[in-house]
Amino acid sequence: EVPEAPTVKTEETTLDLIASSWHDLLATPGLTLLQKLLPAYLVRQRWFGAKSRTISSVRILDWVELPGIPAAIVFIEITFSSDSPPDTYQLPLALTTGSEADAIRSSAPASILASLTTANGPAILHDATAREDVRQAFLTLIETGGRLAAFSSDSFAPPASRASLAGRKSSAFDVARGPGPLPSRSGTTEQSNTSILYDQKLILKLFRRLQPGENPDTEIGRFLTEVAHFPRIAPFLGDIRGQSTPEAEPTTLAMLQGLIENEGDGWQFTLDELARYYEGVISCPPPENVGVPATFLQELRAGAGALQIPSDAREHAGLSLDAAALLGRRTAELHLALATPTDNSAFTPEPFTPETLAADAARIHAQIAGTLDALKHAFTNLPDEPTTDSAALILSRRVELFARAHSIAEVPPSGAGLRIRIHGDYHLGQLLCTQSRTHPDFLIIDFEGEPACPLEDRRRKHSPLRDVAGMQRSFSYAARAALQTARQRRPANAATLEAWATAWENAASNAFLRGYREAIAANPLLLPPSAQDSAQDLIPRPEQAQTMLLAFLLEKAFYELLYELNNRPTWLVIPLTGLLTIAHSAS
């Protein structure tokens, strides 16, 4: 029996149509109305990553119905008024009535796309992740290896040639899932993806913005779990993949991992430790020796390898410094695991070539050039005199900074170490702290890479020193962010706290780099024959390693500077201070 025509209501438009299926709802004229409603809906969603761009149109491409549930995964193409290419997003939608609809209206009104009136009463069309049966359907799809065919608003292609999605589980799934039901809930963290938690055991990451190809988070998670057997991550348990045609490369739609008990992330842990540190040294005189930035050349400089912090302050900073050294070891273990010998060409370590080193130099040059241009354009509007002075110094060293970026291309390829898959967006926020505050350890999470970069770029192999540079800069950010808070509480002690901040940053970075180097040296890499001919070590010898590290530090600090120019001008002092330190270290 065909139900009475539902009516889609918005402030401006009411549409009557007869709909007995999702195809009826997503066909003309319902399709036209929904596509008009989507731009305003998208900008209200926390996971939508293009809020700064103006949407010119949204087109529904196709959809996959979830069996036995009034829900579907809808795939949409978003075109912008700028010349940027369109984005593709997945949008799980559900049709809900009765008390469940009332609950969603109360708890998540922004998730509602439209109100409907049907023969069964009022209903809402909304984000489907709010429904328990939809969340369980995702898990079942992975557990059973289910496959579902898509429908298109443009054609009625036979199932064999239509787009589809499929789930698959990893070898670790059954043990991690265990027996019995797993009640679920949606995550509440503000992020570009959507998380679904199953009891206290599993977490599903639903990737909203889609790019063709396997997501690095899934690809690396699978390799580390099933090939390298690396224990310091949340285990990869399965995924959901979509294909536009049976022959097309699969696109990752969702990833399932084990949910690990933790005490919060590494960023908050470090800020908490720094707050205690600053409070402990507030009444002390400035340190006589603030130390020097971490360097691979420390054994070549007399005394530079010693702990760069006065002994009377170690009682205040000792825990965070021990944690930094442990993190250095964990980072080295990650890189060694990612270099595990394998027949999978996506993970086989590769030597550098003159071309790959030149590509690194060109990428860093472009980052510096774009940021310097933006800094020059914003110069007259910088927030205060110290920031303006630092910015002027950076702008005056343009030629020197470009030379430092290009020095990486002068490293002999045979002495540059190996290119491997890396984390790609490595900082303190990508760690989960386990155990207790006084005896912390770390799990490494989120291998998706820098979200703003194309997926192809995020899947490239790089020097592991790019991750090292990312974490070194994260120590600097933590030291300076906590310093700003401490200064607000004790403005009269600003100069003293500044010196102690420098001392901690240098000490933590040295502890991290020492832990990293010792772990690399203690675990020789078993190289495949293809790499043994031209490179024997994962990381370069000290001189070459320092040249590459400084170039990567510049790249990261200029990335941070551009971000702060566009988003948090009051934080510009952090990357500017870092850039001046890096430039001084390189001279």
Tab-separated table of N, CA and C in Angstrom, residues 482-554:
chain	number	residue	atom	x	y	z
A	482	ALA	N	51.225	27.436	27.791
A	482	ALA	CA	51.137	27.422	29.248
A	482	ALA	C	51.759	28.678	29.836
A	483	LEU	N	52.791	29.215	29.192
A	483	LEU	CA	53.415	30.450	29.657
A	483	LEU	C	52.425	31.609	29.611
A	484	GLN	N	51.637	31.695	28.548
A	484	GLN	CA	50.654	32.767	28.457
A	484	GLN	C	49.686	32.730	29.632
A	485	THR	N	49.243	31.532	29.995
A	485	THR	CA	48.333	31.395	31.139
A	485	THR	C	49.027	31.789	32.436
A	486	ALA	N	50.263	31.341	32.618
A	486	ALA	CA	51.002	31.663	33.842
A	486	ALA	C	51.263	33.162	33.942
A	487	ARG	N	51.556	33.809	32.823
A	487	ARG	CA	51.795	35.248	32.842
A	487	ARG	C	50.547	36.031	33.250
A	488	GLN	N	49.394	35.557	32.799
A	488	GLN	CA	48.160	36.240	33.164
A	488	GLN	C	47.919	36.173	34.672
A	489	ARG	N	48.327	35.069	35.271
A	489	ARG	CA	48.155	34.920	36.720
A	489	ARG	C	49.222	35.683	37.485
A	490	ARG	N	50.435	35.757	36.955
A	490	ARG	CA	51.553	36.417	37.640
A	490	ARG	C	52.252	37.388	36.686
A	491	PRO	N	51.614	38.486	36.313
A	491	PRO	CA	52.217	39.390	35.323
A	491	PRO	C	53.527	40.001	35.797
A	492	ALA	N	53.713	40.149	37.094
A	492	ALA	CA	54.946	40.755	37.596
A	492	ALA	C	56.152	39.847	37.390
A	493	ASN	N	55.918	38.567	37.165
A	493	ASN	CA	57.008	37.603	37.007
A	493	ASN	C	57.208	37.186	35.551
A	494	ALA	N	56.755	38.007	34.609
A	494	ALA	CA	56.754	37.617	33.204
A	494	ALA	C	58.157	37.296	32.698
A	495	ALA	N	59.142	38.143	33.019
A	495	ALA	CA	60.492	37.927	32.504
A	495	ALA	C	61.098	36.646	33.050
A	496	THR	N	60.889	36.389	34.347
A	496	THR	CA	61.411	35.162	34.950
A	496	THR	C	60.773	33.925	34.317
A	497	LEU	N	59.464	33.973	34.146
A	497	LEU	CA	58.767	32.829	33.561
A	497	LEU	C	59.209	32.585	32.120
A	498	GLU	N	59.503	33.645	31.390
A	498	GLU	CA	59.974	33.494	30.005
A	498	GLU	C	61.260	32.676	29.963
A	499	ALA	N	62.184	32.968	30.877
A	499	ALA	CA	63.444	32.226	30.913
A	499	ALA	C	63.209	30.769	31.281
A	500	TRP	N	62.327	30.536	32.246
A	500	TRP	CA	62.048	29.150	32.635
A	500	TRP	C	61.332	28.393	31.510
A	501	ALA	N	60.512	29.102	30.712
A	501	ALA	CA	59.849	28.464	29.571
A	501	ALA	C	60.873	27.997	28.550
A	502	THR	N	61.857	28.858	28.263
A	502	THR	CA	62.910	28.479	27.329
A	502	THR	C	63.707	27.292	27.854
A	503	ALA	N	63.990	27.314	29.165
A	503	ALA	CA	64.743	26.210	29.760
A	503	ALA	C	63.979	24.895	29.638
A	504	TRP	N	62.671	24.930	29.903
A	504	TRP	CA	61.889	23.682	29.803
A	504	TRP	C	61.814	23.213	28.351
A	505	GLU	N	61.541	24.129	27.438
A	505	GLU	CA	61.426	23.748	26.027
A	505	GLU	C	62.700	23.084	25.535
A	506	ASN	N	63.847	23.677	25.856
A	506	ASN	CA	65.118	23.086	25.432
A	506	ASN	C	65.345	21.727	26.083
A	507	ALA	N	65.043	21.623	27.371
A	507	ALA	CA	65.266	20.363	28.074
A	507	ALA	C	64.351	19.263	27.549
A	508	ALA	N	63.063	19.578	27.345
A	508	ALA	CA	62.124	18.567	26.856
A	508	ALA	C	62.488	18.121	25.450
A	509	SER	N	62.876	19.062	24.592
A	509	SER	CA	63.242	18.703	23.230
A	509	SER	C	64.499	17.847	23.206
A	510	ASN	N	65.476	18.183	24.053
A	510	ASN	CA	66.687	17.368	24.133
A	510	ASN	C	66.379	15.971	24.653
A	511	ALA	N	65.517	15.877	25.679
A	511	ALA	CA	65.157	14.561	26.214
A	511	ALA	C	64.452	13.724	25.151
A	512	PHE	N	63.539	14.339	24.408
A	512	PHE	CA	62.820	13.640	23.342
A	512	PHE	C	63.784	13.140	22.267
A	513	LEU	N	64.654	14.026	21.796
A	513	LEU	CA	65.549	13.643	20.709
A	513	LEU	C	66.551	12.579	21.171
A	514	ARG	N	66.996	12.678	22.421
A	514	ARG	CA	67.912	11.664	22.925
A	514	ARG	C	67.216	10.307	23.005
A	515	GLY	N	65.985	10.283	23.512
A	515	GLY	CA	65.242	9.028	23.566
A	515	GLY	C	65.012	8.447	22.189
A	516	TYR	N	64.735	9.310	21.216
A	516	TYR	CA	64.508	8.867	19.835
A	516	TYR	C	65.772	8.246	19.261
A	517	ARG	N	66.889	8.944	19.380
A	517	ARG	CA	68.143	8.462	18.788
A	517	ARG	C	68.590	7.153	19.424
A	518	GLU	N	68.456	7.057	20.741
A	518	GLU	CA	68.899	5.836	21.424
A	518	GLU	C	68.065	4.640	20.981
A	519	ALA	N	66.763	4.828	20.813
A	519	ALA	CA	65.905	3.715	20.395
A	519	ALA	C	66.193	3.311	18.950
A	520	ILE	N	66.446	4.280	18.074
A	520	ILE	CA	66.801	3.961	16.694
A	520	ILE	C	68.110	3.175	16.658
A	521	ALA	N	69.100	3.625	17.440
A	521	ALA	CA	70.410	2.971	17.443
A	521	ALA	C	70.343	1.565	18.014
A	522	ALA	N	69.431	1.335	18.953
A	522	ALA	CA	69.342	0.035	19.614
A	522	ALA	C	68.558	-0.989	18.812
A	523	ASN	N	67.907	-0.554	17.718
A	523	ASN	CA	67.063	-1.456	16.932
A	523	ASN	C	67.412	-1.326	15.456
A	524	PRO	N	68.480	-1.979	15.011
A	524	PRO	CA	68.856	-1.896	13.595
A	524	PRO	C	67.708	-2.319	12.690
A	525	LEU	N	67.560	-1.597	11.618
A	525	LEU	CA	66.467	-1.851	10.680
A	525	LEU	C	66.835	-2.966	9.722
A	526	LEU	N	65.927	-3.934	9.565
A	526	LEU	CA	66.115	-5.002	8.589
A	526	LEU	C	65.584	-4.512	7.251
A	527	LEU	N	66.496	-4.092	6.381
A	527	LEU	CA	66.102	-3.474	5.133
A	527	LEU	C	65.871	-4.499	4.034
A	528	PRO	N	64.897	-4.240	3.172
A	528	PRO	CA	64.729	-5.095	2.003
A	528	PRO	C	65.891	-4.869	1.038
A	529	PRO	N	66.177	-5.823	0.166
A	529	PRO	CA	67.305	-5.680	-0.774
A	529	PRO	C	67.248	-4.406	-1.595
A	530	SER	N	66.060	-3.946	-1.954
A	530	SER	CA	65.950	-2.755	-2.791
A	530	SER	C	66.489	-1.523	-2.100
A	531	ALA	N	66.453	-1.489	-0.770
A	531	ALA	CA	66.940	-0.324	-0.038
A	531	ALA	C	68.381	-0.485	0.402
A	532	GLN	N	68.854	-1.722	0.526
A	532	GLN	CA	70.196	-1.939	1.052
A	532	GLN	C	71.285	-1.434	0.112
A	533	ASP	N	71.000	-1.346	-1.154
A	533	ASP	CA	72.025	-0.926	-2.103
A	533	ASP	C	72.427	0.535	-1.921
A	534	SER	N	71.489	1.376	-1.420
A	534	SER	CA	71.776	2.809	-1.415
A	534	SER	C	71.658	3.463	-0.048
A	535	ALA	N	71.109	2.803	0.952
A	535	ALA	CA	70.978	3.413	2.274
A	535	ALA	C	70.868	2.326	3.317
A	536	GLN	N	71.656	2.468	4.379
A	536	GLN	CA	71.668	1.434	5.405
A	536	GLN	C	70.928	1.846	6.666
A	537	ASP	N	70.597	3.125	6.800
A	537	ASP	CA	70.034	3.620	8.043
A	537	ASP	C	68.684	4.272	7.803
A	538	LEU	N	67.819	4.157	8.800
A	538	LEU	CA	66.514	4.796	8.702
A	538	LEU	C	66.648	6.309	8.741
A	539	ILE	N	67.497	6.825	9.624
A	539	ILE	CA	67.726	8.267	9.687
A	539	ILE	C	69.182	8.556	9.307
A	540	PRO	N	69.475	9.773	8.875
A	540	PRO	CA	70.833	10.086	8.417
A	540	PRO	C	71.832	10.161	9.568
A	541	ARG	N	73.093	10.307	9.184
A	541	ARG	CA	74.146	10.610	10.143
A	541	ARG	C	73.903	12.018	10.705
A	542	PRO	N	74.546	12.352	11.857
A	542	PRO	CA	74.190	13.590	12.562
A	542	PRO	C	74.197	14.858	11.717
A	543	GLU	N	75.237	15.096	10.912
A	543	GLU	CA	75.296	16.342	10.155
A	543	GLU	C	74.127	16.465	9.185
A	544	GLN	N	73.890	15.384	8.419
A	544	GLN	CA	72.781	15.415	7.468
A	544	GLN	C	71.424	15.442	8.188
A	545	ALA	N	71.332	14.718	9.294
A	545	ALA	CA	70.085	14.707	10.048
A	545	ALA	C	69.743	16.103	10.556
A	546	GLN	N	70.750	16.848	11.024
A	546	GLN	CA	70.496	18.190	11.529
A	546	GLN	C	70.072	19.133	10.412
A	547	THR	N	70.692	19.008	9.251
A	547	THR	CA	70.280	19.834	8.106
A	547	THR	C	68.826	19.581	7.749
A	548	MET	N	68.435	18.323	7.689
A	548	MET	CA	67.061	17.986	7.325
A	548	MET	C	66.087	18.391	8.425
A	549	LEU	N	66.464	18.167	9.686
A	549	LEU	CA	65.576	18.523	10.792
A	549	LEU	C	65.291	20.013	10.807
A	550	LEU	N	66.308	20.843	10.620
A	550	LEU	CA	66.098	22.290	10.622
A	550	LEU	C	65.172	22.714	9.484
A	551	ALA	N	65.317	22.103	8.323
A	551	ALA	CA	64.427	22.433	7.203
A	551	ALA	C	62.987	22.058	7.533
A	552	PHE	N	62.788	20.894	8.119
A	552	PHE	CA	61.432	20.468	8.483
A	552	PHE	C	60.860	21.311	9.621
A	553	LEU	N	61.710	21.734	10.551
A	553	LEU	CA	61.250	22.632	11.615
A	553	LEU	C	60.774	23.960	11.040
A	554	LEU	N	61.519	24.493	10.054
A	554	LEU	CA	61.081	25.726	9.403
A	554	LEU	C	59.727	25.531	8.722
